[in-house]
């Protein structure tokens, strides 16, 4: 019976984390691409834009990593947080990771390729450049993992 209770509890937190990651990855994708979600969805589903798909998918994976570790880190033998403390801790680290990843995503594109944020947007929108999307999304993922390992 304890196993069932643990599975239910863990599943609840995983579902909550996935919901948080989903909302934050959608917002971040909209911020980077400067488009509405219906437009991004159309580009991924209808237009088969690999640039939009790679970027959005990598951001979702990165945010999942941030949410997962921040949630895990809030459970330690030293600190037994209340639900409010746990949510505050988790969301603080996730938002910190999001902001840092976004800034460094643009910085890496500028340093490596000389792309300004406006140029990144142009490469993703007009040129549908899957390479820029992959670099942007995976840089985002990499920085998020650095934050994850720092938290953990």
Short mmCIF file of N, CA and C in Angstrom, two decimals, residues 13 16 20 24 66-67 70-71 73-74 79 81-97 151:
data_model
loop_
_atom_site.label_atom_id
_atom_site.label_comp_id
_atom_site.label_asym_id
_atom_site.label_seq_id
_atom_site.Cartn_x
_atom_site.Cartn_y
_atom_site.Cartn_z
N UNK A 13 3.34 15.02 -8.55
CA UNK A 13 4.38 16.03 -8.70
C UNK A 13 4.94 16.06 -10.12
N UNK A 16 2.36 17.89 -12.15
CA UNK A 16 2.45 19.32 -11.83
C UNK A 16 3.68 19.94 -12.50
N UNK A 20 3.84 22.95 -15.31
CA UNK A 20 4.64 24.17 -15.15
C UNK A 20 5.60 24.31 -16.33
N UNK A 24 5.68 27.39 -19.07
CA UNK A 24 6.89 28.21 -19.19
C UNK A 24 7.58 28.03 -20.54
N UNK A 66 14.82 21.68 -15.26
CA UNK A 66 14.84 22.67 -14.18
C UNK A 66 13.77 22.39 -13.13
N UNK A 67 12.57 22.12 -13.59
CA UNK A 67 11.46 21.85 -12.66
C UNK A 67 11.74 20.59 -11.86
N UNK A 70 14.70 21.23 -9.32
CA UNK A 70 14.30 22.19 -8.28
C UNK A 70 13.29 21.55 -7.33
N UNK A 71 12.39 20.76 -7.87
CA UNK A 71 11.41 20.06 -7.05
C UNK A 71 12.11 19.03 -6.16
N UNK A 73 15.27 19.04 -5.20
CA UNK A 73 16.16 19.70 -4.25
C UNK A 73 15.40 20.24 -3.04
N UNK A 74 14.11 20.51 -3.22
CA UNK A 74 13.35 21.06 -2.10
C UNK A 74 13.04 20.00 -1.04
N UNK A 79 15.75 20.03 5.52
CA UNK A 79 14.65 20.97 5.36
C UNK A 79 13.39 20.21 4.98
N UNK A 81 10.01 21.26 3.90
CA UNK A 81 9.25 22.47 3.57
C UNK A 81 7.74 22.24 3.59
N UNK A 82 7.06 23.35 3.81
CA UNK A 82 5.61 23.34 3.63
C UNK A 82 5.35 23.38 2.12
N UNK A 83 4.12 23.18 1.73
CA UNK A 83 3.78 23.21 0.30
C UNK A 83 4.12 24.57 -0.30
N UNK A 84 3.81 25.64 0.39
CA UNK A 84 4.10 26.99 -0.11
C UNK A 84 5.60 27.20 -0.26
N UNK A 85 6.38 26.77 0.73
CA UNK A 85 7.84 26.92 0.64
C UNK A 85 8.40 26.10 -0.52
N UNK A 86 7.88 24.92 -0.70
CA UNK A 86 8.35 24.05 -1.77
C UNK A 86 8.04 24.66 -3.14
N UNK A 87 6.83 25.15 -3.32
CA UNK A 87 6.45 25.76 -4.59
C UNK A 87 7.27 27.03 -4.86
N UNK A 88 7.47 27.84 -3.83
CA UNK A 88 8.26 29.06 -3.98
C UNK A 88 9.69 28.74 -4.36
N UNK A 89 10.28 27.77 -3.67
CA UNK A 89 11.65 27.34 -3.97
C UNK A 89 11.76 26.85 -5.41
N UNK A 90 10.85 25.98 -5.79
CA UNK A 90 10.88 25.39 -7.13
C UNK A 90 10.71 26.46 -8.20
N UNK A 91 9.69 27.29 -8.05
CA UNK A 91 9.44 28.31 -9.08
C UNK A 91 10.55 29.35 -9.15
N UNK A 92 11.15 29.68 -8.01
CA UNK A 92 12.27 30.63 -8.01
C UNK A 92 13.44 30.11 -8.83
N UNK A 93 13.82 28.85 -8.62
CA UNK A 93 14.93 28.28 -9.38
C UNK A 93 14.57 28.11 -10.85
N UNK A 94 13.34 27.75 -11.14
CA UNK A 94 12.93 27.57 -12.54
C UNK A 94 12.96 28.90 -13.27
N UNK A 95 12.43 29.94 -12.65
CA UNK A 95 12.44 31.26 -13.29
C UNK A 95 13.86 31.78 -13.46
N UNK A 96 14.70 31.58 -12.44
CA UNK A 96 16.11 31.95 -12.54
C UNK A 96 16.76 31.22 -13.73
N UNK A 97 16.53 29.91 -13.84
CA UNK A 97 17.09 29.13 -14.94
C UNK A 97 16.57 29.58 -16.29
N UNK A 151 22.08 23.38 -8.80
CA UNK A 151 21.07 23.22 -7.76
C UNK A 151 21.26 21.89 -7.04
#
